[in-house]
mmCIF file of C-alpha atoms in Angstrom:
data_model
loop_
_atom_site.group_PDB
_atom_site.id
_atom_site.type_symbol
_atom_site.label_atom_id
_atom_site.label_comp_id
_atom_site.label_asym_id
_atom_site.label_seq_id
_atom_site.Cartn_x
_atom_site.Cartn_y
_atom_site.Cartn_z
ATOM 1 C CA MET Z 348 116.196 227.518 182.568
ATOM 2 C CA GLY Z 349 113.780 229.058 180.084
ATOM 3 C CA ALA Z 350 114.368 232.533 181.486
ATOM 4 C CA LYS Z 351 118.150 232.016 181.313
ATOM 5 C CA ARG Z 352 117.894 230.933 177.662
ATOM 6 C CA SER Z 353 115.697 233.945 177.008
ATOM 7 C CA ARG Z 354 118.299 236.343 178.462
ATOM 8 C CA THR Z 355 121.084 234.602 176.540
ATOM 9 C CA LEU Z 356 119.227 234.815 173.236
ATOM 10 C CA LYS Z 357 118.425 238.454 173.897
ATOM 11 C CA GLN Z 358 122.108 239.183 174.514
ATOM 12 C CA LEU Z 359 123.120 237.295 171.372
ATOM 13 C CA SER Z 360 120.523 239.192 169.383
ATOM 14 C CA LEU Z 361 121.697 242.558 170.668
ATOM 15 C CA VAL Z 362 125.404 241.805 170.349
ATOM 16 C CA SER Z 363 125.163 240.253 166.895
ATOM 17 C CA SER Z 364 123.206 243.268 165.710
ATOM 18 C CA PHE Z 365 125.848 245.822 166.696
ATOM 19 C CA ASP Z 366 129.233 244.026 166.634
ATOM 20 C CA PRO Z 367 130.294 243.204 163.054
ATOM 21 C CA ASP Z 368 133.276 241.136 164.248
ATOM 22 C CA LEU Z 369 131.068 238.722 166.137
ATOM 23 C CA LYS Z 370 128.981 238.143 163.016
ATOM 24 C CA THR Z 371 131.942 236.328 161.521
ATOM 25 C CA SER Z 372 131.468 233.527 164.057
ATOM 26 C CA PRO Z 373 129.714 230.562 162.397
ATOM 27 C CA ILE Z 374 127.497 230.035 165.456
ATOM 28 C CA ILE Z 375 126.472 233.692 165.663
ATOM 29 C CA ALA Z 376 125.965 233.855 161.898
ATOM 30 C CA SER Z 377 123.661 230.832 162.068
ATOM 31 C CA ALA Z 378 121.706 232.368 164.927
ATOM 32 C CA VAL Z 379 121.265 235.594 163.005
ATOM 33 C CA GLU Z 380 120.109 233.661 159.940
ATOM 34 C CA VAL Z 381 117.537 231.731 161.973
ATOM 35 C CA ALA Z 382 116.338 234.890 163.723
ATOM 36 C CA SER Z 383 115.761 236.606 160.383
ATOM 37 C CA ASN Z 384 113.678 233.702 158.999
ATOM 38 C CA GLU Z 385 110.201 234.122 160.476
ATOM 39 C CA ASP Z 386 108.859 230.867 159.036
ATOM 40 C CA LEU Z 387 111.697 228.914 160.638
ATOM 41 C CA LEU Z 388 111.210 230.754 163.926
ATOM 42 C CA ILE Z 389 107.528 229.837 163.948
ATOM 43 C CA GLU Z 390 108.325 226.184 163.238
ATOM 44 C CA ILE Z 391 110.784 226.107 166.166
ATOM 45 C CA MET Z 392 108.490 227.928 168.581
ATOM 46 C CA LEU Z 393 105.617 225.572 167.871
ATOM 47 C CA HIS Z 394 107.642 222.890 169.714
ATOM 48 C CA VAL Z 395 108.881 225.034 172.623
ATOM 49 C CA PRO Z 396 107.338 224.402 176.098
ATOM 50 C CA ILE Z 397 104.752 226.998 177.072
ATOM 51 C CA ASN Z 398 106.730 228.397 180.042
ATOM 52 C CA THR Z 399 109.808 228.904 177.873
ATOM 53 C CA LEU Z 400 107.621 230.490 175.197
ATOM 54 C CA LYS Z 401 106.368 233.052 177.713
ATOM 55 C CA GLY Z 402 109.974 234.042 178.433
ATOM 56 C CA PHE Z 403 110.716 234.351 174.716
ATOM 57 C CA LYS Z 404 108.209 237.210 174.464
ATOM 58 C CA SER Z 405 110.742 239.495 176.187
ATOM 59 C CA VAL Z 406 113.550 238.787 173.687
ATOM 60 C CA SER Z 407 112.494 241.414 171.157
ATOM 61 C CA LYS Z 408 109.492 243.233 169.748
ATOM 62 C CA GLN Z 409 109.571 240.893 166.749
ATOM 63 C CA TRP Z 410 109.381 237.779 168.929
ATOM 64 C CA PHE Z 411 106.673 239.321 171.115
ATOM 65 C CA SER Z 412 104.598 240.163 168.041
ATOM 66 C CA LEU Z 413 105.104 236.682 166.569
ATOM 67 C CA ILE Z 414 104.195 234.766 169.744
ATOM 68 C CA THR Z 415 101.102 236.873 170.544
ATOM 69 C CA ASN Z 416 99.838 236.779 166.950
ATOM 70 C CA LEU Z 417 96.461 235.064 166.585
ATOM 71 C CA HIS Z 418 97.711 232.998 163.627
ATOM 72 C CA PHE Z 419 100.550 231.567 165.748
ATOM 73 C CA SER Z 420 98.132 230.793 168.607
ATOM 74 C CA ARG Z 421 95.908 228.825 166.253
ATOM 75 C CA LEU Z 422 98.864 226.930 164.805
ATOM 76 C CA ARG Z 423 99.997 225.951 168.286
ATOM 77 C CA ASN Z 424 96.546 225.169 169.655
ATOM 78 C CA PRO Z 425 94.341 224.368 166.667
ATOM 79 C CA LEU Z 426 90.653 223.931 167.373
ATOM 80 C CA PRO Z 427 89.371 220.511 166.332
ATOM 81 C CA SER Z 428 87.291 220.265 163.195
ATOM 82 C CA ALA Z 429 83.560 219.635 163.583
ATOM 83 C CA SER Z 430 82.981 215.916 164.124
ATOM 84 C CA ALA Z 431 79.246 215.693 164.852
ATOM 85 C CA LEU Z 432 76.068 217.709 165.176
ATOM 86 C CA PHE Z 433 73.075 217.715 167.499
ATOM 87 C CA PHE Z 434 69.724 217.557 165.746
ATOM 88 C CA ILE Z 435 66.578 218.362 167.701
ATOM 89 C CA THR Z 436 63.886 215.773 167.014
ATOM 90 C CA PHE Z 437 60.901 216.800 169.179
ATOM 91 C CA SER Z 438 60.933 220.544 169.802
ATOM 92 C CA CYS Z 439 57.285 220.599 170.932
ATOM 93 C CA ARG Z 440 57.814 218.267 173.867
ATOM 94 C CA SER Z 441 58.383 219.496 177.394
ATOM 95 C CA ASN Z 442 61.965 218.311 177.214
ATOM 96 C CA PRO Z 443 63.292 218.125 173.632
ATOM 97 C CA ASP Z 444 65.270 215.135 172.437
ATOM 98 C CA TYR Z 445 68.577 215.549 170.632
ATOM 99 C CA GLN Z 446 69.951 213.157 168.078
ATOM 100 C CA PHE Z 447 73.754 212.981 168.041
ATOM 101 C CA ILE Z 448 74.849 212.585 164.407
ATOM 102 C CA PRO Z 449 78.549 211.829 163.648
ATOM 103 C CA LEU Z 450 79.669 213.447 160.397
ATOM 104 C CA ASP Z 451 81.820 210.442 159.493
ATOM 105 C CA VAL Z 452 79.798 207.397 158.461
ATOM 106 C CA SER Z 453 82.230 204.989 160.124
ATOM 107 C CA ASP Z 454 82.236 206.898 163.420
ATOM 108 C CA ASP Z 455 80.346 205.111 166.192
ATOM 109 C CA CYS Z 456 81.021 207.423 169.147
ATOM 110 C CA ALA Z 457 78.513 207.583 171.980
ATOM 111 C CA ALA Z 458 76.145 210.528 172.320
ATOM 112 C CA PRO Z 459 77.109 212.933 175.160
ATOM 113 C CA PHE Z 460 73.406 213.376 175.974
ATOM 114 C CA LYS Z 461 69.931 212.618 174.713
ATOM 115 C CA THR Z 462 68.138 215.263 176.730
ATOM 116 C CA LEU Z 463 69.535 218.146 178.761
ATOM 117 C CA ASP Z 464 68.990 217.353 182.415
ATOM 118 C CA PHE Z 465 72.109 218.850 183.987
ATOM 119 C CA VAL Z 466 69.973 221.231 186.081
ATOM 120 C CA HIS Z 467 66.389 221.469 187.317
ATOM 121 C CA ASP Z 468 64.966 224.536 185.605
ATOM 122 C CA PRO Z 469 62.520 226.317 187.966
ATOM 123 C CA LEU Z 470 60.435 227.673 185.069
ATOM 124 C CA GLY Z 471 59.190 224.290 183.906
ATOM 125 C CA PRO Z 472 60.497 221.040 182.450
ATOM 126 C CA GLY Z 473 62.925 221.129 179.598
ATOM 127 C CA ILE Z 474 66.089 222.907 178.479
ATOM 128 C CA SER Z 475 66.963 223.587 174.840
ATOM 129 C CA VAL Z 476 70.184 224.504 173.056
ATOM 130 C CA LEU Z 477 70.300 227.967 171.512
ATOM 131 C CA GLN Z 478 73.837 227.903 170.155
ATOM 132 C CA SER Z 479 77.202 226.151 170.327
ATOM 133 C CA CYS Z 480 80.619 227.796 170.265
ATOM 134 C CA ASN Z 481 83.955 225.964 170.409
ATOM 135 C CA GLY Z 482 82.755 223.185 172.696
ATOM 136 C CA LEU Z 483 80.336 225.152 174.889
ATOM 137 C CA LEU Z 484 76.539 225.182 174.614
ATOM 138 C CA LEU Z 485 74.315 228.167 175.328
ATOM 139 C CA CYS Z 486 71.032 226.791 176.683
ATOM 140 C CA ALA Z 487 67.726 228.246 177.850
ATOM 141 C CA SER Z 488 64.427 227.316 179.446
ATOM 142 C CA HIS Z 489 62.408 225.511 176.799
ATOM 143 C CA ARG Z 490 58.806 226.323 177.732
ATOM 144 C CA ALA Z 491 59.021 229.668 179.553
ATOM 145 C CA ARG Z 492 58.197 232.998 177.928
ATOM 146 C CA ILE Z 493 61.301 234.613 176.498
ATOM 147 C CA PHE Z 494 61.599 237.433 179.056
ATOM 148 C CA ASN Z 495 61.454 234.831 181.844
ATOM 149 C CA HIS Z 496 64.020 232.461 180.341
ATOM 150 C CA ARG Z 497 66.830 231.148 182.479
ATOM 151 C CA TYR Z 498 70.067 230.909 180.519
ATOM 152 C CA TYR Z 499 72.877 228.402 181.051
ATOM 153 C CA VAL Z 500 76.318 227.746 179.577
ATOM 154 C CA TYR Z 501 77.023 224.023 179.538
ATOM 155 C CA ASN Z 502 80.164 222.037 178.741
ATOM 156 C CA PRO Z 503 78.971 218.570 177.590
ATOM 157 C CA THR Z 504 82.504 217.176 177.851
ATOM 158 C CA THR Z 505 83.147 218.050 181.502
ATOM 159 C CA LYS Z 506 79.424 218.131 182.495
ATOM 160 C CA GLN Z 507 80.005 221.521 184.124
ATOM 161 C CA PHE Z 508 77.541 224.384 183.742
ATOM 162 C CA ALA Z 509 76.976 227.963 184.818
ATOM 163 C CA THR Z 510 73.649 229.728 185.404
ATOM 164 C CA LEU Z 511 73.644 233.269 184.046
ATOM 165 C CA PRO Z 512 72.203 235.992 186.271
ATOM 166 C CA GLN Z 513 68.866 237.467 185.228
ATOM 167 C CA ILE Z 514 68.934 240.490 182.927
ATOM 168 C CA LYS Z 515 67.144 243.573 184.210
ATOM 169 C CA ARG Z 516 63.519 243.641 183.079
ATOM 170 C CA LYS Z 517 64.219 246.938 181.296
ATOM 171 C CA TYR Z 518 66.407 245.052 178.791
ATOM 172 C CA SER Z 519 64.866 241.583 178.790
ATOM 173 C CA LYS Z 520 61.288 242.268 177.684
ATOM 174 C CA TYR Z 521 62.077 242.129 173.962
ATOM 175 C CA ILE Z 522 65.112 239.866 173.603
ATOM 176 C CA CYS Z 523 65.933 239.259 169.925
ATOM 177 C CA GLY Z 524 69.061 237.169 170.332
ATOM 178 C CA MET Z 525 71.428 235.583 172.843
ATOM 179 C CA ASN Z 526 74.860 234.840 171.349
ATOM 180 C CA LEU Z 527 77.802 232.953 172.854
ATOM 181 C CA ALA Z 528 81.354 234.200 172.183
ATOM 182 C CA PHE Z 529 84.180 231.877 173.245
ATOM 183 C CA ASP Z 530 87.690 231.466 171.850
ATOM 184 C CA PRO Z 531 89.844 229.235 174.110
ATOM 185 C CA VAL Z 532 92.951 230.237 172.151
ATOM 186 C CA LYS Z 533 92.507 233.834 173.283
ATOM 187 C CA SER Z 534 91.001 233.484 176.733
ATOM 188 C CA PRO Z 535 89.547 230.909 179.147
ATOM 189 C CA TYR Z 536 86.569 233.234 179.669
ATOM 190 C CA TYR Z 537 83.454 233.401 177.524
ATOM 191 C CA LYS Z 538 80.976 236.199 176.878
ATOM 192 C CA VAL Z 539 77.266 236.223 176.061
ATOM 193 C CA VAL Z 540 75.950 239.001 173.834
ATOM 194 C CA CYS Z 541 72.275 239.849 174.339
ATOM 195 C CA VAL Z 542 70.470 241.893 171.678
ATOM 196 C CA GLY Z 543 67.233 243.547 172.802
ATOM 197 C CA ARG Z 544 64.708 245.661 170.919
ATOM 198 C CA SER Z 545 63.677 249.055 172.226
ATOM 199 C CA GLU Z 546 60.262 249.181 173.893
ATOM 200 C CA THR Z 547 59.516 252.580 172.346
ATOM 201 C CA ASP Z 548 61.045 252.197 168.862
ATOM 202 C CA GLY Z 549 60.921 248.811 167.094
ATOM 203 C CA LYS Z 550 63.777 249.810 164.779
ATOM 204 C CA LEU Z 551 66.224 250.441 167.611
ATOM 205 C CA PHE Z 552 68.258 247.716 169.324
ATOM 206 C CA HIS Z 553 70.636 247.647 172.260
ATOM 207 C CA ILE Z 554 73.335 245.243 173.458
ATOM 208 C CA GLU Z 555 74.166 243.865 176.887
ATOM 209 C CA ILE Z 556 77.261 241.734 177.520
ATOM 210 C CA TYR Z 557 77.787 239.068 180.175
ATOM 211 C CA SER Z 558 81.368 238.072 181.043
ATOM 212 C CA SER Z 559 82.218 234.835 182.839
ATOM 213 C CA GLU Z 560 85.210 236.669 184.291
ATOM 214 C CA THR Z 561 83.157 239.320 186.134
ATOM 215 C CA ARG Z 562 79.906 237.267 186.233
ATOM 216 C CA LEU Z 563 77.949 240.439 185.544
ATOM 217 C CA TRP Z 564 75.784 241.921 182.776
ATOM 218 C CA ARG Z 565 76.497 245.433 181.544
ATOM 219 C CA VAL Z 566 75.114 247.681 178.803
ATOM 220 C CA SER Z 567 77.380 248.130 175.770
ATOM 221 C CA GLY Z 568 77.371 251.325 173.734
ATOM 222 C CA GLN Z 569 74.421 253.228 172.312
ATOM 223 C CA PRO Z 570 71.260 251.857 170.644
ATOM 224 C CA PHE Z 571 71.635 251.057 166.943
ATOM 225 C CA LYS Z 572 69.435 250.424 163.908
ATOM 226 C CA ALA Z 573 69.397 247.145 161.968
ATOM 227 C CA PRO Z 574 68.069 246.175 158.530
ATOM 228 C CA LYS Z 575 64.734 244.436 158.295
ATOM 229 C CA PHE Z 576 64.809 240.616 158.665
ATOM 230 C CA THR Z 577 68.115 240.627 160.592
ATOM 231 C CA GLU Z 578 68.212 237.366 162.545
ATOM 232 C CA PHE Z 579 69.994 238.117 165.797
ATOM 233 C CA GLN Z 580 69.462 234.553 167.018
ATOM 234 C CA THR Z 581 71.113 233.167 163.858
ATOM 235 C CA CYS Z 582 74.753 233.995 164.401
ATOM 236 C CA THR Z 583 78.307 232.845 163.859
ATOM 237 C CA TYR Z 584 81.229 233.672 166.157
ATOM 238 C CA TRP Z 585 84.617 234.009 164.535
ATOM 239 C CA SER Z 586 87.774 236.079 164.936
ATOM 240 C CA GLY Z 587 86.465 237.975 167.935
ATOM 241 C CA SER Z 588 83.156 238.995 166.363
ATOM 242 C CA VAL Z 589 79.539 237.881 166.549
ATOM 243 C CA HIS Z 590 78.078 237.894 163.033
ATOM 244 C CA TRP Z 591 74.341 238.176 162.434
ATOM 245 C CA TRP Z 592 72.773 237.726 159.040
ATOM 246 C CA LYS Z 593 69.457 238.167 157.316
ATOM 247 C CA GLY Z 594 67.490 235.149 156.172
ATOM 248 C CA PHE Z 595 66.802 237.058 152.958
ATOM 249 C CA VAL Z 596 69.931 239.021 152.165
ATOM 250 C CA HIS Z 597 68.886 241.891 149.939
ATOM 251 C CA SER Z 598 69.489 245.611 149.692
ATOM 252 C CA SER Z 599 68.886 247.364 152.955
ATOM 253 C CA LEU Z 600 66.578 250.303 153.466
ATOM 254 C CA TRP Z 601 69.499 252.713 153.436
ATOM 255 C CA SER Z 602 71.940 251.213 150.926
ATOM 256 C CA ASP Z 603 71.969 249.762 147.422
ATOM 257 C CA GLU Z 604 74.396 247.045 148.502
ATOM 258 C CA PRO Z 605 73.378 244.007 150.568
ATOM 259 C CA TYR Z 606 75.081 243.480 153.888
ATOM 260 C CA ALA Z 607 74.779 241.786 157.235
ATOM 261 C CA LEU Z 608 75.948 243.027 160.625
ATOM 262 C CA TYR Z 609 78.706 241.926 162.951
ATOM 263 C CA PHE Z 610 79.641 242.967 166.456
ATOM 264 C CA LYS Z 611 83.286 243.171 167.519
ATOM 265 C CA VAL Z 612 83.149 241.782 171.030
ATOM 266 C CA GLU Z 613 86.398 243.273 172.357
ATOM 267 C CA GLU Z 614 86.022 246.695 170.701
ATOM 268 C CA GLU Z 615 82.232 246.623 171.173
ATOM 269 C CA ASN Z 616 81.555 248.108 167.751
ATOM 270 C CA ILE Z 617 78.805 247.336 165.239
ATOM 271 C CA GLU Z 618 80.122 246.963 161.674
ATOM 272 C CA GLN Z 619 78.636 246.154 158.262
ATOM 273 C CA LEU Z 620 79.566 242.919 156.517
ATOM 274 C CA PRO Z 621 79.321 243.243 152.696
ATOM 275 C CA MET Z 622 77.495 240.403 150.962
ATOM 276 C CA PRO Z 623 77.875 239.185 147.354
ATOM 277 C CA MET Z 624 76.186 241.491 144.878
ATOM 278 C CA LYS Z 625 72.950 240.657 143.113
ATOM 279 C CA VAL Z 626 73.133 238.432 140.050
ATOM 280 C CA ILE Z 627 72.192 240.275 136.884
ATOM 281 C CA ASN Z 628 71.423 238.398 133.669
ATOM 282 C CA THR Z 629 70.557 239.777 130.257
ATOM 283 C CA VAL Z 630 67.683 237.879 128.642
ATOM 284 C CA GLN Z 631 65.858 238.142 125.318
ATOM 285 C CA MET Z 632 62.133 238.908 125.518
ATOM 286 C CA GLU Z 633 60.120 239.598 122.358
ATOM 287 C CA GLY Z 634 63.249 240.473 120.453
ATOM 288 C CA GLN Z 635 64.484 242.950 123.052
ATOM 289 C CA GLU Z 636 67.190 242.619 125.642
ATOM 290 C CA MET Z 637 65.879 242.766 129.199
ATOM 291 C CA VAL Z 638 67.792 242.859 132.446
ATOM 292 C CA GLU Z 639 66.830 240.082 134.844
ATOM 293 C CA LEU Z 640 67.738 240.690 138.486
ATOM 294 C CA HIS Z 641 68.037 237.853 140.999
ATOM 295 C CA GLU Z 642 67.872 238.566 144.708
ATOM 296 C CA GLN Z 643 70.130 236.412 146.862
ATOM 297 C CA VAL Z 644 68.611 234.202 149.503
ATOM 298 C CA ALA Z 645 71.422 233.468 151.949
ATOM 299 C CA THR Z 646 70.749 230.068 153.449
ATOM 300 C CA TYR Z 647 73.979 229.542 155.370
ATOM 301 C CA LEU Z 648 76.795 231.632 156.818
ATOM 302 C CA GLY Z 649 79.473 229.923 158.879
ATOM 303 C CA VAL Z 650 83.120 229.250 159.584
ATOM 304 C CA SER Z 651 85.121 226.032 159.261
ATOM 305 C CA GLU Z 652 88.877 225.568 159.688
ATOM 306 C CA GLY Z 653 89.278 229.346 159.892
ATOM 307 C CA HIS Z 654 87.547 229.988 156.556
ATOM 308 C CA TRP Z 655 84.331 231.939 155.986
ATOM 309 C CA HIS Z 656 81.640 230.291 153.869
ATOM 310 C CA LEU Z 657 78.411 231.715 152.526
ATOM 311 C CA VAL Z 658 75.860 229.618 150.633
ATOM 312 C CA GLU Z 659 73.193 231.387 148.622
ATOM 313 C CA VAL Z 660 70.415 230.217 146.333
ATOM 314 C CA TYR Z 661 68.152 232.267 144.103
ATOM 315 C CA SER Z 662 64.877 230.341 144.259
ATOM 316 C CA ASN Z 663 63.479 226.904 145.089
ATOM 317 C CA SER Z 664 63.027 226.145 141.384
ATOM 318 C CA THR Z 665 66.644 225.035 140.989
ATOM 319 C CA CYS Z 666 69.212 222.896 142.768
ATOM 320 C CA LEU Z 667 72.026 225.098 141.509
ATOM 321 C CA PHE Z 668 73.734 227.333 144.025
ATOM 322 C CA ASN Z 669 77.060 228.961 144.820
ATOM 323 C CA VAL Z 670 79.309 228.482 147.825
ATOM 324 C CA TYR Z 671 81.377 231.576 148.543
ATOM 325 C CA ASP Z 672 84.634 231.350 150.438
ATOM 326 C CA GLU Z 673 86.677 233.480 152.783
ATOM 327 C CA MET Z 674 86.438 237.190 152.414
ATOM 328 C CA ALA Z 675 89.576 239.255 152.260
ATOM 329 C CA SER Z 676 91.065 240.105 155.649
ATOM 330 C CA ASP Z 677 89.544 243.581 155.425
ATOM 331 C CA TYR Z 678 86.023 242.150 154.892
ATOM 332 C CA SER Z 679 85.928 243.607 151.395
ATOM 333 C CA GLY Z 680 84.792 240.749 149.196
ATOM 334 C CA TRP Z 681 83.940 237.132 148.434
ATOM 335 C CA PHE Z 682 84.770 234.641 145.696
ATOM 336 C CA VAL Z 683 82.934 231.560 144.439
ATOM 337 C CA LYS Z 684 84.611 228.450 145.854
ATOM 338 C CA TYR Z 685 82.149 225.791 144.642
ATOM 339 C CA GLN Z 686 79.229 225.601 142.280
ATOM 340 C CA VAL Z 687 76.840 222.862 143.395
ATOM 341 C CA ASP Z 688 74.134 221.068 141.420
ATOM 342 C CA LEU Z 689 71.973 218.765 143.540
ATOM 343 C CA SER Z 690 69.626 217.768 140.716
ATOM 344 C CA ALA Z 691 71.726 214.653 140.057
ATOM 345 C CA ILE Z 692 70.889 213.214 143.478
ATOM 346 C CA SER Z 693 67.114 213.615 143.094
ATOM 347 C CA ASP Z 694 66.859 210.133 141.525
ATOM 348 C CA VAL Z 695 68.110 208.578 144.780
ATOM 349 C CA PHE Z 696 66.752 211.097 147.280
ATOM 350 C CA THR Z 697 63.400 211.822 145.675
ATOM 351 C CA GLU Z 698 62.149 213.682 148.752
ATOM 352 C CA ILE Z 699 64.237 216.669 147.676
ATOM 353 C CA ILE Z 700 61.609 217.307 144.972
ATOM 354 C CA THR Z 701 58.469 219.039 146.204
ATOM 355 C CA ASN Z 702 54.935 218.445 144.916
ATOM 356 C CA ASP Z 703 55.652 221.019 142.256
ATOM 357 C CA ARG Z 704 57.980 219.119 139.940
ATOM 358 C CA TYR Z 705 59.968 222.279 139.373
ATOM 359 C CA GLY Z 706 60.607 222.873 143.039
ATOM 360 C CA TYR Z 707 63.236 221.547 145.441
ATOM 361 C CA THR Z 708 63.373 221.570 149.206
ATOM 362 C CA PHE Z 709 66.499 221.150 151.314
ATOM 363 C CA ASN Z 710 68.087 222.840 154.295
ATOM 364 C CA ILE Z 711 71.833 223.433 154.653
ATOM 365 C CA LEU Z 712 72.813 222.575 158.238
ATOM 366 C CA SER Z 713 76.571 222.958 158.021
ATOM 367 C CA LEU Z 714 79.601 223.257 155.770
ATOM 368 C CA VAL Z 715 82.618 221.354 157.078
ATOM 369 C CA ARG Z 716 86.067 221.999 155.646
ATOM 370 C CA ARG Z 717 88.710 219.321 156.035
ATOM 371 C CA GLY Z 718 92.118 218.840 154.484
ATOM 372 C CA LYS Z 719 93.526 220.863 151.631
ATOM 373 C CA GLU Z 720 91.209 222.410 149.065
ATOM 374 C CA GLU Z 721 88.022 220.434 148.545
ATOM 375 C CA ASP Z 722 89.442 216.922 149.132
ATOM 376 C CA GLY Z 723 87.721 216.440 152.466
ATOM 377 C CA SER Z 724 85.129 219.224 152.504
ATOM 378 C CA PHE Z 725 81.394 218.601 152.461
ATOM 379 C CA LEU Z 726 77.910 219.993 153.055
ATOM 380 C CA VAL Z 727 75.466 218.572 155.594
ATOM 381 C CA LEU Z 728 71.918 218.762 154.231
ATOM 382 C CA GLU Z 729 68.496 218.098 155.714
ATOM 383 C CA MET Z 730 65.905 216.594 153.367
ATOM 384 C CA PRO Z 731 62.126 216.749 153.917
ATOM 385 C CA GLY Z 732 61.132 214.241 156.577
ATOM 386 C CA GLY Z 733 64.260 214.817 158.642
ATOM 387 C CA LYS Z 734 66.749 212.762 156.606
ATOM 388 C CA ILE Z 735 70.334 214.045 157.070
ATOM 389 C CA VAL Z 736 72.856 213.525 154.247
ATOM 390 C CA ARG Z 737 76.424 214.476 153.504
ATOM 391 C CA TYR Z 738 77.359 215.923 150.094
ATOM 392 C CA ASN Z 739 81.078 215.735 149.234
ATOM 393 C CA PHE Z 740 82.415 218.522 147.019
ATOM 394 C CA ALA Z 741 85.260 216.475 145.517
ATOM 395 C CA ASP Z 742 83.401 213.505 144.013
ATOM 396 C CA LYS Z 743 79.842 214.906 144.289
ATOM 397 C CA SER Z 744 78.737 211.793 146.189
ATOM 398 C CA VAL Z 745 75.935 211.794 148.754
ATOM 399 C CA VAL Z 746 75.861 209.569 151.843
ATOM 400 C CA LYS Z 747 72.994 209.262 154.319
ATOM 401 C CA LEU Z 748 74.086 210.046 157.877
ATOM 402 C CA TRP Z 749 70.742 209.685 159.678
#
């Protein structure tokens, strides 16, 4: 039935395009008008059964392009917004405990797990989470030395897991990062990107990729250089790329502009990700103008609801910081979305103030975007002592989560 409709629509499209007499028919004219309105087409196709939608791809190049577009896929199968986080409470124990923290105060959902015991790890007790990506967890042996680690991909919803094959010793001796790449909108298969440092040159790195489709590791491309302080274990996966960033984002050794790195998983290319420029202030000192340069300290880089966010602070002597939002599609720039001042909450959450009365201590765990603009968006912060709070951008309120 879907295929028949597809052939009929294709015939109508072809006939109405070349026969001016048929265009005078009200039905044909309406069909042509709908076909020429891409927004209306998208709205209709969002409600079409999947099997019929597959047939629609053969109607025309325009329809094929529309249906296979990543934006359309996300509209039809949107990924759920973050609803909770796992917070490790005893990392020094043989088997670490995880606290399940709902991001909504009223939410009372049960924790999927307290400890990870889905498999008996032969290298000793305990499994820890390295990273999460769209519902999957990348886990590893907790106590073993890094080149002996066993790696697992675990789905806490279905309780299923996969044990990754061992990497050849040639590439596993100096592992700097293991990164999970999974986009269920694009493919049911996931990939794991392993970054290793050269044994002979500490400035050179190489990449190996594991695919759940082939169940094999393979070397990707040639060795590459990376700026100092690049954190390959601190990554974000978005839009087909694994993004690594430096804990202290400053000018690299080879460039005057700060940047991080990202790896396009499908193309297997390393690219540079431009970061916001340094902040330059002009100050008066002894009657003369002096240029004051602030280095950025990037404390958070992540994605929520399809938007990039970067949080940077300049020192621990202030609670003022900027939240940058979504770069242009060509990765060319950022803009300031929010300006946050946490000093107002120090009267209630005094632990944010360090022993030095001019210093503040907090850790940004996540930025969650919900709803339009800033109405439902918030930061998740960790205070000294392990207290987790939620800071809402709209009304600047702070609520303790755990």
